mmCIF file of C-alpha atoms in Angstrom:
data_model
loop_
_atom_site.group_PDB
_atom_site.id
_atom_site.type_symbol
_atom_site.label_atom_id
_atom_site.label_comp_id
_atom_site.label_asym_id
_atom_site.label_seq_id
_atom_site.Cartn_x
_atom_site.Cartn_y
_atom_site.Cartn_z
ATOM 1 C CA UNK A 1 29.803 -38.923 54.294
ATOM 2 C CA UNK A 2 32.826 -37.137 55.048
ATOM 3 C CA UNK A 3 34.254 -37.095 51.509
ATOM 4 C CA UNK A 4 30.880 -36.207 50.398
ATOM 5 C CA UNK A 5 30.622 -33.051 52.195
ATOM 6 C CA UNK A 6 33.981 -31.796 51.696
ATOM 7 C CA UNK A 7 32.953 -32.370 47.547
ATOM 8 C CA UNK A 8 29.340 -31.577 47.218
ATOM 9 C CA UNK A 9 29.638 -28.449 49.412
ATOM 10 C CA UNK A 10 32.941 -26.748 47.710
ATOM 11 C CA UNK A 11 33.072 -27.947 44.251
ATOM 12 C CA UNK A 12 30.505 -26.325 41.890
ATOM 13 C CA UNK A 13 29.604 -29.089 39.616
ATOM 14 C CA UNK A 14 29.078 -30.948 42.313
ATOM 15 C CA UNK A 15 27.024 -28.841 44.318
ATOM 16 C CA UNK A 16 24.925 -27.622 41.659
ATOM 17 C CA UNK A 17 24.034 -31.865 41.055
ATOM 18 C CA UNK A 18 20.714 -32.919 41.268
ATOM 19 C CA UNK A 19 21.598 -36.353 41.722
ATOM 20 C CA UNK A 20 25.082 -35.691 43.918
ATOM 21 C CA UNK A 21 22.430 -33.325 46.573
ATOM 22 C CA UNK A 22 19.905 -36.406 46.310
ATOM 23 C CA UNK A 23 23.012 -38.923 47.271
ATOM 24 C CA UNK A 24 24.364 -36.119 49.645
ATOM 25 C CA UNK A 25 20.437 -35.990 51.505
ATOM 26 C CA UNK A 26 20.262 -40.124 51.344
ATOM 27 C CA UNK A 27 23.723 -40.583 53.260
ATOM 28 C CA UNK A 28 23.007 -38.084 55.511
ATOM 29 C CA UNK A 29 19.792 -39.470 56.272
ATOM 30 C CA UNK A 30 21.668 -42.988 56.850
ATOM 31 C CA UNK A 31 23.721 -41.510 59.028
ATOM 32 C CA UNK A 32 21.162 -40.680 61.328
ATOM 33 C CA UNK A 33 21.483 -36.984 60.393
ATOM 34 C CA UNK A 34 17.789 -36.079 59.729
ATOM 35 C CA UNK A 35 17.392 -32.553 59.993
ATOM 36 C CA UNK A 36 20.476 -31.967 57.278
ATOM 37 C CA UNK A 37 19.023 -34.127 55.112
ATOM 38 C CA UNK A 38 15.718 -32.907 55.478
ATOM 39 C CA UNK A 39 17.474 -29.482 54.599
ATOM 40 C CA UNK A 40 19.213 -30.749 51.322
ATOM 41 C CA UNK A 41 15.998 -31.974 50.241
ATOM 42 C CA UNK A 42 13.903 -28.924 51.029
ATOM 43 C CA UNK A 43 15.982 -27.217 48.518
ATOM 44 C CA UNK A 44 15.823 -29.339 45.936
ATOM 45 C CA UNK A 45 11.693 -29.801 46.590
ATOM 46 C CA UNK A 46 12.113 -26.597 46.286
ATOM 47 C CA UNK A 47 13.614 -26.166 43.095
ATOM 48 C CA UNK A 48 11.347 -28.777 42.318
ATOM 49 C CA UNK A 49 13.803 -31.011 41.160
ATOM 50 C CA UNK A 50 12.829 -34.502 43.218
ATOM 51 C CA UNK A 51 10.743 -37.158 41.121
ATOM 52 C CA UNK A 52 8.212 -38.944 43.125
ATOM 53 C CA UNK A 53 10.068 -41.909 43.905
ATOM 54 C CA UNK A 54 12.498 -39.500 46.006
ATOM 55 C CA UNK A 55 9.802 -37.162 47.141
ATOM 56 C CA UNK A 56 8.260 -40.598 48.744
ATOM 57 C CA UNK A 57 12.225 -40.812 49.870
ATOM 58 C CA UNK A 58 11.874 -37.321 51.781
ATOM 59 C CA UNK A 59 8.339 -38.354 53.179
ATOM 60 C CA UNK A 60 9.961 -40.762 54.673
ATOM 61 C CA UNK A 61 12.816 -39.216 55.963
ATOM 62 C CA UNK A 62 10.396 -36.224 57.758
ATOM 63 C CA UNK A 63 8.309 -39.167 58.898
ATOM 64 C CA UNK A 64 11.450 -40.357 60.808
ATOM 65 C CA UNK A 65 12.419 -36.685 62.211
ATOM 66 C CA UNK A 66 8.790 -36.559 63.707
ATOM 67 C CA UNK A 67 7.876 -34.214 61.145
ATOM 68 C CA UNK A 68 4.720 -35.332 60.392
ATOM 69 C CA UNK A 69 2.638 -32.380 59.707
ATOM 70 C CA UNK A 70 5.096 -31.536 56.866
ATOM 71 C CA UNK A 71 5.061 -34.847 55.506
ATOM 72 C CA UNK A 72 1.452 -35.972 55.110
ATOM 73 C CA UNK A 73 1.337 -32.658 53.153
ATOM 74 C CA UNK A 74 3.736 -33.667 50.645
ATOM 75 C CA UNK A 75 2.703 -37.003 50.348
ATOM 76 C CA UNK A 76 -0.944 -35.537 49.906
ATOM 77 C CA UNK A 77 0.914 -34.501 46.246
ATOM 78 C CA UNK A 78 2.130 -37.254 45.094
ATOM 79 C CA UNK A 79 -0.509 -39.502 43.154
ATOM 80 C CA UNK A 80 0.707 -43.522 43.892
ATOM 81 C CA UNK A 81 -0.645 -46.509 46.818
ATOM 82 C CA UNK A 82 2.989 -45.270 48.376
ATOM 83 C CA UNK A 83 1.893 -41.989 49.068
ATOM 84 C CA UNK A 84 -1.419 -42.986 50.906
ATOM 85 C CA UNK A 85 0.696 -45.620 52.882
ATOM 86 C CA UNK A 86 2.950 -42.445 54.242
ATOM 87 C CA UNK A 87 -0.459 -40.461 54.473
ATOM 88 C CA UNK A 88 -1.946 -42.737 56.720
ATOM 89 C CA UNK A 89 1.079 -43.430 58.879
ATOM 90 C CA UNK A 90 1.663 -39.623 59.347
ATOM 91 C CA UNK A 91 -2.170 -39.385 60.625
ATOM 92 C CA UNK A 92 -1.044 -42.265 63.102
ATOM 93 C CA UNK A 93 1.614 -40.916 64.461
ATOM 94 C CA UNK A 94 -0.321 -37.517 65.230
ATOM 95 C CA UNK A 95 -2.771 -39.329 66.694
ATOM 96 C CA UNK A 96 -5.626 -38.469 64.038
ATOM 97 C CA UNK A 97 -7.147 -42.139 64.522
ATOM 98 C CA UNK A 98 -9.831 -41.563 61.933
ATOM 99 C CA UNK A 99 -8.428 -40.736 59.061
ATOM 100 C CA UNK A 100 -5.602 -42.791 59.488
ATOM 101 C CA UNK A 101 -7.535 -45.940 59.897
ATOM 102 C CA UNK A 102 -9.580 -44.578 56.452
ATOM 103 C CA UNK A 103 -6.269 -44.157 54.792
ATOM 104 C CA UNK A 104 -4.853 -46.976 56.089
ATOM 105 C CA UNK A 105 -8.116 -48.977 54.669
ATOM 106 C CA UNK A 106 -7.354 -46.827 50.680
ATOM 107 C CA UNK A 107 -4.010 -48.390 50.764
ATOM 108 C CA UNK A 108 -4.932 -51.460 51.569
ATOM 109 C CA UNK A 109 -7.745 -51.655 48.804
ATOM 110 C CA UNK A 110 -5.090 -50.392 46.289
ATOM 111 C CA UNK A 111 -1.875 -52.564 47.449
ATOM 112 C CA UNK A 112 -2.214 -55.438 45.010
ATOM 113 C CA UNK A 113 1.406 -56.903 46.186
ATOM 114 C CA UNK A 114 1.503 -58.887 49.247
ATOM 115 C CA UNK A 115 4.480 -56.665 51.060
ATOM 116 C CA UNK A 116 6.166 -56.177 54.447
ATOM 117 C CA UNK A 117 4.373 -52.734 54.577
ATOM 118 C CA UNK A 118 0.656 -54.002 53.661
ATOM 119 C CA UNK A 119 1.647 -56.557 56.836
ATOM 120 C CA UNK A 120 2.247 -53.459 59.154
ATOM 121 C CA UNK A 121 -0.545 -51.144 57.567
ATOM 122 C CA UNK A 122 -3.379 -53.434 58.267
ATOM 123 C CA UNK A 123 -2.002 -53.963 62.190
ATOM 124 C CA UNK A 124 -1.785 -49.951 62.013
ATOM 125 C CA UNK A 125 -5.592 -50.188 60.556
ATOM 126 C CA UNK A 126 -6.725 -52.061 63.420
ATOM 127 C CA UNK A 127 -5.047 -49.945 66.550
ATOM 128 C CA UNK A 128 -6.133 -47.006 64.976
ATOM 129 C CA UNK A 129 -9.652 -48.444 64.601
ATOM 130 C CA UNK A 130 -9.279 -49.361 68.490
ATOM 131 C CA UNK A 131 -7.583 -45.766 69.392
ATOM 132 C CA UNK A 132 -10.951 -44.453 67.334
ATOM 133 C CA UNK A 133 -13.225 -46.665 69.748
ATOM 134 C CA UNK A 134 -14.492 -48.854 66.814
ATOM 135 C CA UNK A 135 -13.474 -51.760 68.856
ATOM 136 C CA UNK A 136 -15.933 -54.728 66.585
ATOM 137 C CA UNK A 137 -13.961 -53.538 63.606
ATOM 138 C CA UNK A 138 -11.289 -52.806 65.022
ATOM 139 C CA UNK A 139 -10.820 -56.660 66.943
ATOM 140 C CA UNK A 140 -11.888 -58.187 63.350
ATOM 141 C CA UNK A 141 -8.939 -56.623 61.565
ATOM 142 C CA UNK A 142 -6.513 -57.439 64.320
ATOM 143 C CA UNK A 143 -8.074 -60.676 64.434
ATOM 144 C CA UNK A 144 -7.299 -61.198 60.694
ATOM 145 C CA UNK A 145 -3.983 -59.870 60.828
ATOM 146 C CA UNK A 146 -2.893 -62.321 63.665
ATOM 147 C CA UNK A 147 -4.589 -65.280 61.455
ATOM 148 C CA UNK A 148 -2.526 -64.124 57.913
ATOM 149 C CA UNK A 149 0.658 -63.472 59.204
ATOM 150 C CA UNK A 150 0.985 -65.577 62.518
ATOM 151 C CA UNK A 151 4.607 -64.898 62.790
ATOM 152 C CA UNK A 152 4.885 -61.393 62.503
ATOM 153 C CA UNK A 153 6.607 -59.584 65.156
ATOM 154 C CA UNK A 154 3.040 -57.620 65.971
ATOM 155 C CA UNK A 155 0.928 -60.599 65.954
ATOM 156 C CA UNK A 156 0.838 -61.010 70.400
ATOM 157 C CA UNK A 157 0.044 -56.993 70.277
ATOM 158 C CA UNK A 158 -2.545 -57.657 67.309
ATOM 159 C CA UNK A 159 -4.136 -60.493 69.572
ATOM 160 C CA UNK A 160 -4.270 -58.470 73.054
ATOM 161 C CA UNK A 161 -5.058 -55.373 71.260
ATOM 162 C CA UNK A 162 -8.371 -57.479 69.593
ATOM 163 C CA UNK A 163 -9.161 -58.941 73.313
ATOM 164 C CA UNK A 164 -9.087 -55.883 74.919
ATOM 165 C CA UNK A 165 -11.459 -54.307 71.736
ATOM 166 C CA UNK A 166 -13.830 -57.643 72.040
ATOM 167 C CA UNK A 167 -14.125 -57.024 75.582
ATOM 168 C CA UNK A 168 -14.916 -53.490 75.447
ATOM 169 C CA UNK A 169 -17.515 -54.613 73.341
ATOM 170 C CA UNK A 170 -19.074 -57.158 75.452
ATOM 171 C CA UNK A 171 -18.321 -60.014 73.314
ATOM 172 C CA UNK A 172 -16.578 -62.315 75.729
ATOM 173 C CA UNK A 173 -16.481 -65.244 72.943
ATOM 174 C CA UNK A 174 -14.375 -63.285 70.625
ATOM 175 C CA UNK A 175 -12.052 -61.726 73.813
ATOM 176 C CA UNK A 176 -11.551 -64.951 75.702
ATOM 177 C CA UNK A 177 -9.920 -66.425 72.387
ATOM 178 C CA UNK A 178 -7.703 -63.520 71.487
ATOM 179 C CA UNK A 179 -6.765 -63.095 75.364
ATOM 180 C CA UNK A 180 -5.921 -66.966 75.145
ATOM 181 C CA UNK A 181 -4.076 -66.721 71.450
ATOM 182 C CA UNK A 182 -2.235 -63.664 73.044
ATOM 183 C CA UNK A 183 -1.525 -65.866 75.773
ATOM 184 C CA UNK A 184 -0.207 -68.896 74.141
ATOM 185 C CA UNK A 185 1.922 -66.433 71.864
ATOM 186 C CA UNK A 186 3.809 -64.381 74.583
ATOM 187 C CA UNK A 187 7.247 -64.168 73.881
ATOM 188 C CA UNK A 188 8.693 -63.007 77.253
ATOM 189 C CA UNK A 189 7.238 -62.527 81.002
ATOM 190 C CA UNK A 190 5.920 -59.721 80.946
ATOM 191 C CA UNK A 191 3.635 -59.808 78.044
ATOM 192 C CA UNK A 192 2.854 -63.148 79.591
ATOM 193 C CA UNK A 193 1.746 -61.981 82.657
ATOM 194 C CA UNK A 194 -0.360 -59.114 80.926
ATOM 195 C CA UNK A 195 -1.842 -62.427 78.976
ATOM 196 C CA UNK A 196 -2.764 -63.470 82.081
ATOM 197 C CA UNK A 197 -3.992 -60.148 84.064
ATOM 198 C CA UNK A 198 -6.394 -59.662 80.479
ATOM 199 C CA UNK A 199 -7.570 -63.625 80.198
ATOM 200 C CA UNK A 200 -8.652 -63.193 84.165
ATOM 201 C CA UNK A 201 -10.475 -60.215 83.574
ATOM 202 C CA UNK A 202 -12.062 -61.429 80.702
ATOM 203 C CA UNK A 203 -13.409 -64.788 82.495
ATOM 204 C CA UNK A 204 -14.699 -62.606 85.502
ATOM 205 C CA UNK A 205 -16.489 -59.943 83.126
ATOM 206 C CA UNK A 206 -18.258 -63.240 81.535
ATOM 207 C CA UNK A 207 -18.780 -64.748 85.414
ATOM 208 C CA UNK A 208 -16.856 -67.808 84.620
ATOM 209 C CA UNK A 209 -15.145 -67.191 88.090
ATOM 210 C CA UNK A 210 -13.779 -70.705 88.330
ATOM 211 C CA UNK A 211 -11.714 -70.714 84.933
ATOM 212 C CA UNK A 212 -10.158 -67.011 86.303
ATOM 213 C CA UNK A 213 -9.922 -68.620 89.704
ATOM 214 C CA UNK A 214 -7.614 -71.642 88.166
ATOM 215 C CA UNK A 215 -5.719 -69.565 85.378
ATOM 216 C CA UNK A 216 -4.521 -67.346 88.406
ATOM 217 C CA UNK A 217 -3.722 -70.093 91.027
ATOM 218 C CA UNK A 218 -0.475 -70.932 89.732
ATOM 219 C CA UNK A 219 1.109 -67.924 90.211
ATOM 220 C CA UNK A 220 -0.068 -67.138 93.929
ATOM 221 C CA UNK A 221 2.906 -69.614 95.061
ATOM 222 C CA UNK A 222 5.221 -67.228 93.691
ATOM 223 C CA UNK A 223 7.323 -64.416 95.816
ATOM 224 C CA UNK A 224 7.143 -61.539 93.349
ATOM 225 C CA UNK A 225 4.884 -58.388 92.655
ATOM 226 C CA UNK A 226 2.622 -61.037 89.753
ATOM 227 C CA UNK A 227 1.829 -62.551 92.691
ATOM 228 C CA UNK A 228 0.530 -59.830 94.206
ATOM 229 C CA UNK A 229 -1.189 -58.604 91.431
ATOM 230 C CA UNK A 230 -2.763 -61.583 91.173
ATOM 231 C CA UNK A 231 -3.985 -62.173 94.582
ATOM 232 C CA UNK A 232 -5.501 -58.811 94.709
ATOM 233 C CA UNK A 233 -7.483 -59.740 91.363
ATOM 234 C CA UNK A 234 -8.618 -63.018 93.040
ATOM 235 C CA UNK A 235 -10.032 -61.343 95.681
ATOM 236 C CA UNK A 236 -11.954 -59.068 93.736
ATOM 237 C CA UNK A 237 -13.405 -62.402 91.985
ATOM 238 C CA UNK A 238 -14.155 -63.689 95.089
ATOM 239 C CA UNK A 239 -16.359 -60.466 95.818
ATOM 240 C CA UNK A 240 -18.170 -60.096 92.847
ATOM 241 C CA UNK A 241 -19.461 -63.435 93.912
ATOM 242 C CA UNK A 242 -20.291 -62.409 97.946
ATOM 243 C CA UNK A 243 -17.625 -64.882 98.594
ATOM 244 C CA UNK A 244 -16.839 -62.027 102.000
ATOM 245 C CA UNK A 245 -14.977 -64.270 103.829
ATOM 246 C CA UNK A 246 -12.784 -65.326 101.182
ATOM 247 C CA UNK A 247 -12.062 -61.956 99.693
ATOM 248 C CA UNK A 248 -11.288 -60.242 103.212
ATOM 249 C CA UNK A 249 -8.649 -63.588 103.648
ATOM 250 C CA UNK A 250 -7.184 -62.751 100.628
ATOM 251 C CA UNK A 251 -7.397 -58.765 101.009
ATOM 252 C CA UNK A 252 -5.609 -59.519 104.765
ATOM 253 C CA UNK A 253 -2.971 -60.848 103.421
ATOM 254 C CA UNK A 254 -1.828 -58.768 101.570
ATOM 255 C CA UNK A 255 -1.831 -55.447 103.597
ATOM 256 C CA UNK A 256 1.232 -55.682 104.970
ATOM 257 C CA UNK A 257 2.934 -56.229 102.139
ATOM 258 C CA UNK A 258 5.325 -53.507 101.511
ATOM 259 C CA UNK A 259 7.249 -54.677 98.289
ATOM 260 C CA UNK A 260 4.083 -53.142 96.818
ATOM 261 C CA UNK A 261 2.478 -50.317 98.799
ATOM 262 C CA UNK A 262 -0.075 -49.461 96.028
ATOM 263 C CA UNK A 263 -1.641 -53.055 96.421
ATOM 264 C CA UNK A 264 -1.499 -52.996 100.250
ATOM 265 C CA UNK A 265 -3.288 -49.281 100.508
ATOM 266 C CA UNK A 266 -5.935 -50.636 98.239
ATOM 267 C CA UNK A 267 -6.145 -54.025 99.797
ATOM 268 C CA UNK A 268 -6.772 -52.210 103.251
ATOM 269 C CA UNK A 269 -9.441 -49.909 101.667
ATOM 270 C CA UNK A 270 -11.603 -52.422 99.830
ATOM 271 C CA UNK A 271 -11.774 -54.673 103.370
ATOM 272 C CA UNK A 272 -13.994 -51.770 104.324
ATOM 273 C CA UNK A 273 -15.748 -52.022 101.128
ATOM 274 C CA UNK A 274 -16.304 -55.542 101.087
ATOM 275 C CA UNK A 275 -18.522 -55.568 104.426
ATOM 276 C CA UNK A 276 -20.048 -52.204 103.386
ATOM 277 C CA UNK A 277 -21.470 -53.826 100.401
ATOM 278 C CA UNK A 278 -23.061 -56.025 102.557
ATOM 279 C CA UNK A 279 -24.581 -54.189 104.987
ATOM 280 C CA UNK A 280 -21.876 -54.946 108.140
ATOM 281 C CA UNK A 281 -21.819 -51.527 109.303
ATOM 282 C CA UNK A 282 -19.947 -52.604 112.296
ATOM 283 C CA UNK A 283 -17.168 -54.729 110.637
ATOM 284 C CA UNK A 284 -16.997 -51.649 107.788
ATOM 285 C CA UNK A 285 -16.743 -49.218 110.085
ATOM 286 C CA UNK A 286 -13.578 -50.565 111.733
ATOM 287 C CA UNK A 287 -12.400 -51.232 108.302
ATOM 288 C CA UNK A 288 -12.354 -47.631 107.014
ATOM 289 C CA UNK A 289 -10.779 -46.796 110.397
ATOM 290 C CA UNK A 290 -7.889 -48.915 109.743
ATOM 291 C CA UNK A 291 -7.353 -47.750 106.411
ATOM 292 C CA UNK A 292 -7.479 -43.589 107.639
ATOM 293 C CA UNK A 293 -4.872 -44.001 110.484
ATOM 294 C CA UNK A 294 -2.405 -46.699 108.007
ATOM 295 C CA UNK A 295 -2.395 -44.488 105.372
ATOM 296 C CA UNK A 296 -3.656 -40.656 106.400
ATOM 297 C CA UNK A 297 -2.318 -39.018 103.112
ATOM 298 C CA UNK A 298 -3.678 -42.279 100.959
ATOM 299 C CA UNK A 299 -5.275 -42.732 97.688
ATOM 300 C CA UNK A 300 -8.918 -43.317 98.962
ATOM 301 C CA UNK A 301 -8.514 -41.276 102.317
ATOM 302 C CA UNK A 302 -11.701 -38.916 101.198
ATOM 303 C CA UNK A 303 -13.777 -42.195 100.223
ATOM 304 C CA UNK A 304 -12.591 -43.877 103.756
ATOM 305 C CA UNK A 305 -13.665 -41.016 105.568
ATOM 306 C CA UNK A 306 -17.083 -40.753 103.627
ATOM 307 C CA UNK A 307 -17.926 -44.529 104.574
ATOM 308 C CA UNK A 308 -16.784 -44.845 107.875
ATOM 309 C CA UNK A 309 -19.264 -41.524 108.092
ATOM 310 C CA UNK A 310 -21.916 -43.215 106.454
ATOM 311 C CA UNK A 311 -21.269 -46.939 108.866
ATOM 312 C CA UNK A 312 -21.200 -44.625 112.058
ATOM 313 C CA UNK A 313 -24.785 -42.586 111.121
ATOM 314 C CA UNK A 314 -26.164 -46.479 110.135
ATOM 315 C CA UNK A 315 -25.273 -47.532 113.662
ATOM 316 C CA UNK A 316 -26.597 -44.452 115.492
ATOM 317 C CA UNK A 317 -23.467 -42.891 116.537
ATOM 318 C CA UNK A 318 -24.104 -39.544 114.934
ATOM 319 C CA UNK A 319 -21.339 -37.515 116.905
ATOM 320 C CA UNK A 320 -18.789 -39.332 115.217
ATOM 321 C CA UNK A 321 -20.382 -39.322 112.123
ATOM 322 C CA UNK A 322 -20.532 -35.817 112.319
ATOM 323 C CA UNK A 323 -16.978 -35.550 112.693
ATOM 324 C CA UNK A 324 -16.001 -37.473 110.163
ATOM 325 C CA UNK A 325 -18.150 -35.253 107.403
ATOM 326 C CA UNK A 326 -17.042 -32.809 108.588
ATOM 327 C CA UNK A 327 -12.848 -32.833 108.532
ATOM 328 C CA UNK A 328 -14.393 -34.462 104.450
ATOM 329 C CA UNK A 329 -15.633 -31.387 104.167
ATOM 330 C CA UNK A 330 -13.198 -29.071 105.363
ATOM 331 C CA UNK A 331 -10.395 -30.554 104.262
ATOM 332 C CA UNK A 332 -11.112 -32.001 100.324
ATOM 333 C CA UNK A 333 -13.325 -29.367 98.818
ATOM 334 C CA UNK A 334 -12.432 -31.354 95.447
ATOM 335 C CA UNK A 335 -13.474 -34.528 96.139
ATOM 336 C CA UNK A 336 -16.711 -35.923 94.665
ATOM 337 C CA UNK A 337 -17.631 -36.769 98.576
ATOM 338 C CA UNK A 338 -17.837 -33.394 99.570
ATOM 339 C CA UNK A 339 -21.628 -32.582 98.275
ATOM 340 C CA UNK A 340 -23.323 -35.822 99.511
ATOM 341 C CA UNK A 341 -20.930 -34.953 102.616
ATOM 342 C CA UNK A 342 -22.756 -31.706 103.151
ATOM 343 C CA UNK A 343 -26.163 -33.020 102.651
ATOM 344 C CA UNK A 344 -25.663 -36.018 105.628
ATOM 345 C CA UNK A 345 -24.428 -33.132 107.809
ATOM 346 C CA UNK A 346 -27.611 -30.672 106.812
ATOM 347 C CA UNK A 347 -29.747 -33.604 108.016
ATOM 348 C CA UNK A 348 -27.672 -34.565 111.419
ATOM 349 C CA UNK A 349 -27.494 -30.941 112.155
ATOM 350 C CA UNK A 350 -31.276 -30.681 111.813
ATOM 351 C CA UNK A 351 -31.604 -33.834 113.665
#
């Protein structure tokens, strides 16, 4: 690189080169030097002296400087399956999920060569189908992908990507086996134990609480924040089936647990929850209590306040409930509590 600057830049036959400024751009771009060689070959685009193969060469090169504005419009000029490839990922990386899963779909139709590319641009098809919230198409091209090329590098993000679509669609058959293939193909802990979050989720959404229940019991014995993630979520499975006693265990042990303060704060608020939803006014009450004086600047303070309001008025103790609406009131006028707030204290008042 060195010797080439020193030439192409001072000696005229050399700078005046087509092909010693195309060399120039292509070590400067392998030298991690984008913007200079996005410069060099400006100029010669300019002078329109780039065939296609290196205008696909400088498509590439603003693809990699983030310039991707600038480079789906040049590739939009140049008429070959490359261009559309370059097209489509330029969409993707802007975020334009539409037409880059469309474009993504051309090139894919036109690619007749089985490549390395066509093996990332129908992955790229199916996120951006997902990103575009066609999750059935979207989890049957992941789905494919992960069956073609089972050892690609993508093929676990192909798999959870194609669970999480299936289950956004409500088809549990097609999520519990991607969540499961994802599961089985995890590489490393962590995207095991998002495997593991997304298969539990999956068997709860479908009520088959037991399978959750024994995918997750393995890892309660553990001493690290998985643990605790998955303690909480097997105490929400244990309420959705008005298992109380079970959840509130659960939910009790872990409030005190201060390796994770996120998870205890919740697990304190949804105690209150848990005997709310089933009418316990009293037990609630006390619940939502605890959680407002353990954590008065927390997460669900407004929401705490709102249903130890609502407990208190249930038992007949509308002084306190009165109070409670109305520090709601005066103190979040943004939460969504505040109007049904104001319409329990209209009634008390009149009471």
């Amino acid at each position: 690189l060195s010797s080439l600057e020193k030439i192409v830049e001072n000696e005229p036959v050399w700078k005046n080169s087509t092909e010693s400024r195309i060399l120039y751009a292509l070590v400067l771009a392998k030298n991690n030097r984008m913007q200079d060689a996005c410069n060099v070959f400006a100029g010669l685009e300019e002078n329109k002296a780039l065939s296609d193969e290196m205008r696909l060469n400088y498509v590439r090169i603003l693809i990699e400087s983030s310039k991707n504005e600038q480079a789906f419009a040049l590739a939009e000029k140049i008429d070959s399956t490359q261009a559309v490839y370059f097209q489509a990922l330029a969409k993707f990386n802007l975020n334009e999920w539409s037409e880059s899963a469309l474009l993504f779909e051309k090139y894919l139709a036109g690619e007749k060569s089985d490549t390395k590319q066509k093996t990332f641009a129908l992955f790229y098809q199916g996120y951006a189908l997902f990103r575009n919230l066609n999750f059935s198409h979207s989890c049957d091209v992941l789905l494919d992908f992960a069956s073609r090329y089972s050892n690609h590098e993508l093929v676990w993000n192909a798999l959870i990507t194609a669970a999480h679509a299936a289950s956004q669609n409500s088809d549990f058959e097609k999520a519990q086996f991607a969540a499961e293939s994802a599961l089985g193909r995890a590489s490393d802990e962590v995207k095991k134990q998002e495997s593991v979050t997304l298969c539990a989720s999956i068997y709860s959404d479908s009520k088959n609480y037991a399978k959750a229940e024994a995918l997750l019991s393995p890892y309660l014995k553990q001493s690290d924040a998985f643990a605790l993630q998955c303690s909480f979520s097997l105490a929400q499975i244990y309420a959705l089936q008005n298992k109380i006693k079970e959840a509130d265990s659960v939910y009790s042990s872990l409030k005190n647990k201060k390796s994770d303060r996120n998870i205890s704060e919740e697990a304190v608020y949804r105690r209150g929850e848990l005997f709310y939803s089933v009418n316990d006014f009293k037990t609630a009450s006390s619940r939502f209590s605890e959680y407002t004086m353990q954590f008065p600047y927390g997460r669900f303070y407004d929401s705490a306040l709102f249903y130890e309001a609502e407990c208190q008025s249930e038992l007949q103790q509308a002084e306190k409930a009165l109070l409670k609406y109305e520090l709601l009131v005066r103190n979040f006028p943004a939460s969504s509590y505040r109007y049904p707030a104001l319409k329990k204290l209209c009634m008390l008042y009149r009471q």
